[in-house]
Amino acid sequence: MYPTLNSRQEIHRWCRNFPGTKAQISEARRFVNSYLGDRPETYTAELVTSELATNAIRHTRSGQAGGRFGVTLHAGTTLLILAVHDEGGPSTPHRCQAENTDQNGRGLHLVESLTTRWGVHGNDGGRTVWALIPLSPAGQPT
Ligand SMILES: Nc1ncnc2c1ncn2[C@@H]1O[C@H](COP(=O)(O)OP(=O)(O)OP(=O)(O)O)[C@@H](O)[C@H]1O
Ligand SMILES: [Mg+2]
């Protein structure tokens, strides 16, 4: 399993599935924004969602005809777990070599730099890529 907050830590859990098309990436960002609201971590969460949703439709069966991807937000008082679920495929999410000068292969580096930790759960039949984002205690999701 990917890490989840236990029932005492988790205050909110929101999830939604999206058709696996490029147009839905901005929908996924809006979904995240609508639940996290106006707080410092919202932009980071939107960026990470963009990268992971793009990967889901580019590298997995989620991007094929009729494919879907899902986004789940687990929000506690001080931690957000953001998870993107895909329909799997032969490749595995990995950080590309740092010396890679290609224009691609940067998304998961960005995710790593923006989050405390990220990881992958699942297999060729479907994966969840998750990331932990600390939440400032000041504001709570609305
Ligand atoms: N959800 C996923 N399922 C399977 N493989 C994945 C998934 N996400 C990423 N990968 C693999 O990990 C590699 C690195 O992903 P990363 O997002 O860093 O780069 P990219 O998607 O190739 O390019 P970009 O810089 O546009 O994001 C991908 O090229 C792909 O092989
Ligand atoms: Mg990518």
PDB file of C-alpha atoms and ligand atoms in Angstrom:
ATOM      1  CA  MET A   1       0.000   0.000   0.000  1.00  0.00           C
ATOM      2  CA  TYR A   2       1.045   3.569  -0.437  1.00  0.00           C
ATOM      3  CA  PRO A   3       1.194   5.492   2.838  1.00  0.00           C
ATOM      4  CA  THR A   4      -2.136   6.698   4.134  1.00  0.00           C
ATOM      5  CA  LEU A   5      -3.026   8.674   7.171  1.00  0.00           C
ATOM      6  CA  ASN A   6      -4.783   6.617   9.800  1.00  0.00           C
ATOM      7  CA  SER A   7      -8.330   7.448  10.785  1.00  0.00           C
ATOM      8  CA  ARG A   8      -7.174   9.679  13.631  1.00  0.00           C
ATOM      9  CA  GLN A   9      -4.812  11.645  11.377  1.00  0.00           C
ATOM     10  CA  GLU A  10      -6.901  11.907   8.229  1.00  0.00           C
ATOM     11  CA  ILE A  11      -9.298  14.816   8.307  1.00  0.00           C
ATOM     12  CA  HIS A  12     -10.350  14.784   4.664  1.00  0.00           C
ATOM     13  CA  ARG A  13     -10.096  12.355   1.791  1.00  0.00           C
ATOM     14  CA  TRP A  14     -11.124  13.430  -1.673  1.00  0.00           C
ATOM     15  CA  CYS A  15     -10.846  11.331  -4.803  1.00  0.00           C
ATOM     16  CA  ARG A  16     -11.965  11.604  -8.371  1.00  0.00           C
ATOM     17  CA  ASN A  17     -11.427   9.747 -11.627  1.00  0.00           C
ATOM     18  CA  PHE A  18     -10.737  11.518 -14.900  1.00  0.00           C
ATOM     19  CA  PRO A  19     -10.779  10.421 -18.538  1.00  0.00           C
ATOM     20  CA  GLY A  20      -7.176   9.886 -19.661  1.00  0.00           C
ATOM     21  CA  THR A  21      -6.880  12.839 -22.016  1.00  0.00           C
ATOM     22  CA  LYS A  22      -4.561  15.857 -21.927  1.00  0.00           C
ATOM     23  CA  ALA A  23      -7.487  18.195 -21.405  1.00  0.00           C
ATOM     24  CA  GLN A  24      -8.174  16.502 -18.080  1.00  0.00           C
ATOM     25  CA  ILE A  25      -4.809  17.503 -16.598  1.00  0.00           C
ATOM     26  CA  SER A  26      -6.034  21.017 -15.958  1.00  0.00           C
ATOM     27  CA  GLU A  27      -9.288  19.529 -14.608  1.00  0.00           C
ATOM     28  CA  ALA A  28      -7.211  17.497 -12.143  1.00  0.00           C
ATOM     29  CA  ARG A  29      -5.364  20.671 -11.087  1.00  0.00           C
ATOM     30  CA  ARG A  30      -8.679  22.430 -10.576  1.00  0.00           C
ATOM     31  CA  PHE A  31      -9.924  19.505  -8.491  1.00  0.00           C
ATOM     32  CA  VAL A  32      -6.884  19.828  -6.214  1.00  0.00           C
ATOM     33  CA  ASN A  33      -7.230  23.591  -6.025  1.00  0.00           C
ATOM     34  CA  SER A  34     -10.915  23.412  -5.215  1.00  0.00           C
ATOM     35  CA  TYR A  35     -10.335  21.229  -2.170  1.00  0.00           C
ATOM     36  CA  LEU A  36      -7.073  22.627  -0.827  1.00  0.00           C
ATOM     37  CA  GLY A  37      -8.196  26.178  -1.331  1.00  0.00           C
ATOM     38  CA  ASP A  38      -6.076  29.244  -0.771  1.00  0.00           C
ATOM     39  CA  ARG A  39      -3.095  27.980   1.204  1.00  0.00           C
ATOM     40  CA  PRO A  40       0.659  28.043   0.552  1.00  0.00           C
ATOM     41  CA  GLU A  41       0.898  24.385  -0.485  1.00  0.00           C
ATOM     42  CA  THR A  42      -1.849  24.467  -3.093  1.00  0.00           C
ATOM     43  CA  TYR A  43       0.402  25.525  -5.962  1.00  0.00           C
ATOM     44  CA  THR A  44       2.918  22.793  -5.146  1.00  0.00           C
ATOM     45  CA  ALA A  45       0.152  20.205  -5.006  1.00  0.00           C
ATOM     46  CA  GLU A  46      -1.181  21.397  -8.365  1.00  0.00           C
ATOM     47  CA  LEU A  47       2.270  21.149  -9.965  1.00  0.00           C
ATOM     48  CA  VAL A  48       2.837  17.648  -8.625  1.00  0.00           C
ATOM     49  CA  THR A  49      -0.636  16.619  -9.797  1.00  0.00           C
ATOM     50  CA  SER A  50       0.164  17.944 -13.265  1.00  0.00           C
ATOM     51  CA  GLU A  51       3.387  15.965 -13.506  1.00  0.00           C
ATOM     52  CA  LEU A  52       1.911  12.714 -12.198  1.00  0.00           C
ATOM     53  CA  ALA A  53      -1.284  12.963 -14.248  1.00  0.00           C
ATOM     54  CA  THR A  54       0.751  13.738 -17.370  1.00  0.00           C
ATOM     55  CA  ASN A  55       2.848  10.650 -16.687  1.00  0.00           C
ATOM     56  CA  ALA A  56      -0.271   8.548 -16.222  1.00  0.00           C
ATOM     57  CA  ILE A  57      -1.623   9.454 -19.622  1.00  0.00           C
ATOM     58  CA  ARG A  58       1.748   9.487 -21.398  1.00  0.00           C
ATOM     59  CA  HIS A  59       3.300   6.315 -19.993  1.00  0.00           C
ATOM     60  CA  THR A  60       0.389   4.042 -19.034  1.00  0.00           C
ATOM     61  CA  ARG A  61      -2.804   2.552 -20.402  1.00  0.00           C
ATOM     62  CA  SER A  62      -4.654   5.451 -18.808  1.00  0.00           C
ATOM     63  CA  GLY A  63      -3.798   7.429 -21.937  1.00  0.00           C
ATOM     64  CA  GLN A  64      -5.255   4.889 -24.332  1.00  0.00           C
ATOM     65  CA  ALA A  65      -8.794   5.004 -25.710  1.00  0.00           C
ATOM     66  CA  GLY A  66     -11.259   4.766 -22.844  1.00  0.00           C
ATOM     67  CA  GLY A  67      -8.461   5.013 -20.252  1.00  0.00           C
ATOM     68  CA  ARG A  68      -8.803   6.848 -16.963  1.00  0.00           C
ATOM     69  CA  PHE A  69      -6.633   8.066 -14.144  1.00  0.00           C
ATOM     70  CA  GLY A  70      -7.540   8.925 -10.566  1.00  0.00           C
ATOM     71  CA  VAL A  71      -6.419  11.511  -8.043  1.00  0.00           C
ATOM     72  CA  THR A  72      -6.767  11.066  -4.286  1.00  0.00           C
ATOM     73  CA  LEU A  73      -5.930  13.641  -1.645  1.00  0.00           C
ATOM     74  CA  HIS A  74      -5.525  12.498   1.952  1.00  0.00           C
ATOM     75  CA  ALA A  75      -5.291  15.605   4.119  1.00  0.00           C
ATOM     76  CA  GLY A  76      -4.290  15.677   7.755  1.00  0.00           C
ATOM     77  CA  THR A  77      -3.424  18.666   9.878  1.00  0.00           C
ATOM     78  CA  THR A  78       0.237  18.784   8.855  1.00  0.00           C
ATOM     79  CA  LEU A  79       0.542  16.419   5.909  1.00  0.00           C
ATOM     80  CA  LEU A  80      -1.024  15.913   2.513  1.00  0.00           C
ATOM     81  CA  ILE A  81      -0.686  12.618   0.670  1.00  0.00           C
ATOM     82  CA  LEU A  82      -1.349  13.141  -3.002  1.00  0.00           C
ATOM     83  CA  ALA A  83      -1.801  10.010  -5.084  1.00  0.00           C
ATOM     84  CA  VAL A  84      -2.343   9.492  -8.798  1.00  0.00           C
ATOM     85  CA  HIS A  85      -3.686   6.107  -9.883  1.00  0.00           C
ATOM     86  CA  ASP A  86      -3.076   4.801 -13.397  1.00  0.00           C
ATOM     87  CA  GLU A  87      -3.959   1.747 -15.441  1.00  0.00           C
ATOM     88  CA  GLY A  88      -0.412   0.413 -15.634  1.00  0.00           C
ATOM     89  CA  GLY A  89       1.965  -0.532 -18.401  1.00  0.00           C
ATOM     90  CA  PRO A  90       5.384  -2.037 -18.993  1.00  0.00           C
ATOM     91  CA  SER A  91       7.522   0.884 -17.741  1.00  0.00           C
ATOM     92  CA  THR A  92       8.134   1.805 -14.124  1.00  0.00           C
ATOM     93  CA  PRO A  93       8.243   5.362 -12.763  1.00  0.00           C
ATOM     94  CA  HIS A  94      11.899   6.261 -12.194  1.00  0.00           C
ATOM     95  CA  ARG A  95      14.072   9.333 -12.075  1.00  0.00           C
ATOM     96  CA  CYS A  96      16.085   9.665 -15.273  1.00  0.00           C
ATOM     97  CA  GLN A  97      19.841  10.207 -15.137  1.00  0.00           C
ATOM     98  CA  ALA A  98      20.777  13.678 -13.942  1.00  0.00           C
ATOM     99  CA  GLU A  99      23.123  14.152 -16.910  1.00  0.00           C
ATOM    100  CA  ASN A 100      20.246  13.469 -19.290  1.00  0.00           C
ATOM    101  CA  THR A 101      20.156  16.507 -21.559  1.00  0.00           C
ATOM    102  CA  ASP A 102      16.935  15.431 -23.203  1.00  0.00           C
ATOM    103  CA  GLN A 103      13.951  17.719 -22.818  1.00  0.00           C
ATOM    104  CA  ASN A 104      12.088  14.838 -21.183  1.00  0.00           C
ATOM    105  CA  GLY A 105      12.855  12.992 -17.964  1.00  0.00           C
ATOM    106  CA  ARG A 106      12.453  15.976 -15.659  1.00  0.00           C
ATOM    107  CA  GLY A 107       9.005  15.459 -14.191  1.00  0.00           C
ATOM    108  CA  LEU A 108       9.922  13.105 -11.364  1.00  0.00           C
ATOM    109  CA  HIS A 109      13.004  15.208 -10.515  1.00  0.00           C
ATOM    110  CA  LEU A 110      10.613  18.102 -10.055  1.00  0.00           C
ATOM    111  CA  VAL A 111       8.290  15.949  -7.945  1.00  0.00           C
ATOM    112  CA  GLU A 112      11.230  14.892  -5.789  1.00  0.00           C
ATOM    113  CA  SER A 113      12.344  18.478  -5.255  1.00  0.00           C
ATOM    114  CA  LEU A 114       8.840  19.654  -4.321  1.00  0.00           C
ATOM    115  CA  THR A 115       7.873  16.858  -1.939  1.00  0.00           C
ATOM    116  CA  THR A 116       9.202  15.212   1.216  1.00  0.00           C
ATOM    117  CA  ARG A 117       9.042  11.762  -0.313  1.00  0.00           C
ATOM    118  CA  TRP A 118       7.429  10.025  -3.239  1.00  0.00           C
ATOM    119  CA  GLY A 119       7.030   6.428  -4.264  1.00  0.00           C
ATOM    120  CA  VAL A 120       5.180   3.894  -6.319  1.00  0.00           C
ATOM    121  CA  HIS A 121       2.801   1.108  -5.428  1.00  0.00           C
ATOM    122  CA  GLY A 122       1.421  -1.485  -7.826  1.00  0.00           C
ATOM    123  CA  ASN A 123       2.483  -3.294 -10.942  1.00  0.00           C
ATOM    124  CA  ASP A 124       1.965  -3.487 -14.703  1.00  0.00           C
ATOM    125  CA  GLY A 125      -1.771  -3.863 -14.115  1.00  0.00           C
ATOM    126  CA  GLY A 126      -2.057  -0.469 -12.419  1.00  0.00           C
ATOM    127  CA  ARG A 127       0.110   1.780 -10.279  1.00  0.00           C
ATOM    128  CA  THR A 128      -0.298   4.520  -7.738  1.00  0.00           C
ATOM    129  CA  VAL A 129       2.383   7.178  -7.626  1.00  0.00           C
ATOM    130  CA  TRP A 130       2.172   9.040  -4.332  1.00  0.00           C
ATOM    131  CA  ALA A 131       3.906  12.047  -2.813  1.00  0.00           C
ATOM    132  CA  LEU A 132       3.984  13.610   0.639  1.00  0.00           C
ATOM    133  CA  ILE A 133       3.599  17.374   0.976  1.00  0.00           C
ATOM    134  CA  PRO A 134       3.879  18.989   4.420  1.00  0.00           C
ATOM    135  CA  LEU A 135       1.004  21.324   5.245  1.00  0.00           C
ATOM    136  CA  SER A 136       1.547  24.412   7.300  1.00  0.00           C
ATOM    137  CA  PRO A 137      -0.555  24.100  10.448  1.00  0.00           C
ATOM    138  CA  ALA A 138      -1.903  27.609  10.048  1.00  0.00           C
ATOM    139  CA  GLY A 139      -4.575  26.956   7.463  1.00  0.00           C
ATOM    140  CA  GLN A 140      -6.775  23.899   7.148  1.00  0.00           C
ATOM    141  CA  PRO A 141      -8.312  22.777   3.883  1.00  0.00           C
ATOM    142  CA  THR A 142     -11.735  24.287   3.465  1.00  0.00           C
TER     143      THR A 142
HETATM  144  N1  LIG B   1       2.959   6.362 -14.017  1.00  0.00           N
HETATM  145  C1  LIG B   1       3.991   5.795 -14.682  1.00  0.00           C
HETATM  146  N2  LIG B   1       3.938   4.504 -15.093  1.00  0.00           N
HETATM  147  C2  LIG B   1       4.942   3.933 -15.749  1.00  0.00           C
HETATM  148  N3  LIG B   1       6.119   4.543 -16.042  1.00  0.00           N
HETATM  149  C3  LIG B   1       6.242   5.821 -15.661  1.00  0.00           C
HETATM  150  C4  LIG B   1       5.191   6.525 -14.964  1.00  0.00           C
HETATM  151  N4  LIG B   1       5.633   7.776 -14.693  1.00  0.00           N
HETATM  152  C5  LIG B   1       6.866   7.861 -15.189  1.00  0.00           C
HETATM  153  N5  LIG B   1       7.255   6.696 -15.775  1.00  0.00           N
HETATM  154  C6  LIG B   1       8.575   6.385 -16.357  1.00  0.00           C
HETATM  155  O1  LIG B   1       9.523   7.177 -15.663  1.00  0.00           O
HETATM  156  C7  LIG B   1      10.219   8.012 -16.596  1.00  0.00           C
HETATM  157  C8  LIG B   1      10.569   9.334 -15.971  1.00  0.00           C
HETATM  158  O2  LIG B   1       9.391  10.107 -15.760  1.00  0.00           O
HETATM  159  P1  LIG B   1       9.503  11.695 -15.801  1.00  0.00           P
HETATM  160  O3  LIG B   1       8.170  12.248 -15.486  1.00  0.00           O
HETATM  161  O4  LIG B   1      10.641  12.104 -14.918  1.00  0.00           O
HETATM  162  O5  LIG B   1       9.937  12.026 -17.278  1.00  0.00           O
HETATM  163  P2  LIG B   1       9.070  12.042 -18.630  1.00  0.00           P
HETATM  164  O6  LIG B   1       7.627  11.886 -18.324  1.00  0.00           O
HETATM  165  O7  LIG B   1       9.692  11.045 -19.570  1.00  0.00           O
HETATM  166  O8  LIG B   1       9.350  13.511 -19.204  1.00  0.00           O
HETATM  167  P3  LIG B   1       8.881  14.934 -18.603  1.00  0.00           P
HETATM  168  O9  LIG B   1      10.143  15.693 -18.322  1.00  0.00           O
HETATM  169  O10 LIG B   1       8.059  15.552 -19.695  1.00  0.00           O
HETATM  170  O11 LIG B   1       8.088  14.649 -17.362  1.00  0.00           O
HETATM  171  C9  LIG B   1       9.317   8.074 -17.810  1.00  0.00           C
HETATM  172  O12 LIG B   1      10.049   8.318 -18.997  1.00  0.00           O
HETATM  173  C10 LIG B   1       8.654   6.718 -17.830  1.00  0.00           C
HETATM  174  O13 LIG B   1       9.493   5.752 -18.444  1.00  0.00           O
HETATM  175 MG    MG B   2       6.765  13.136 -16.889  1.00  0.00          MG
END
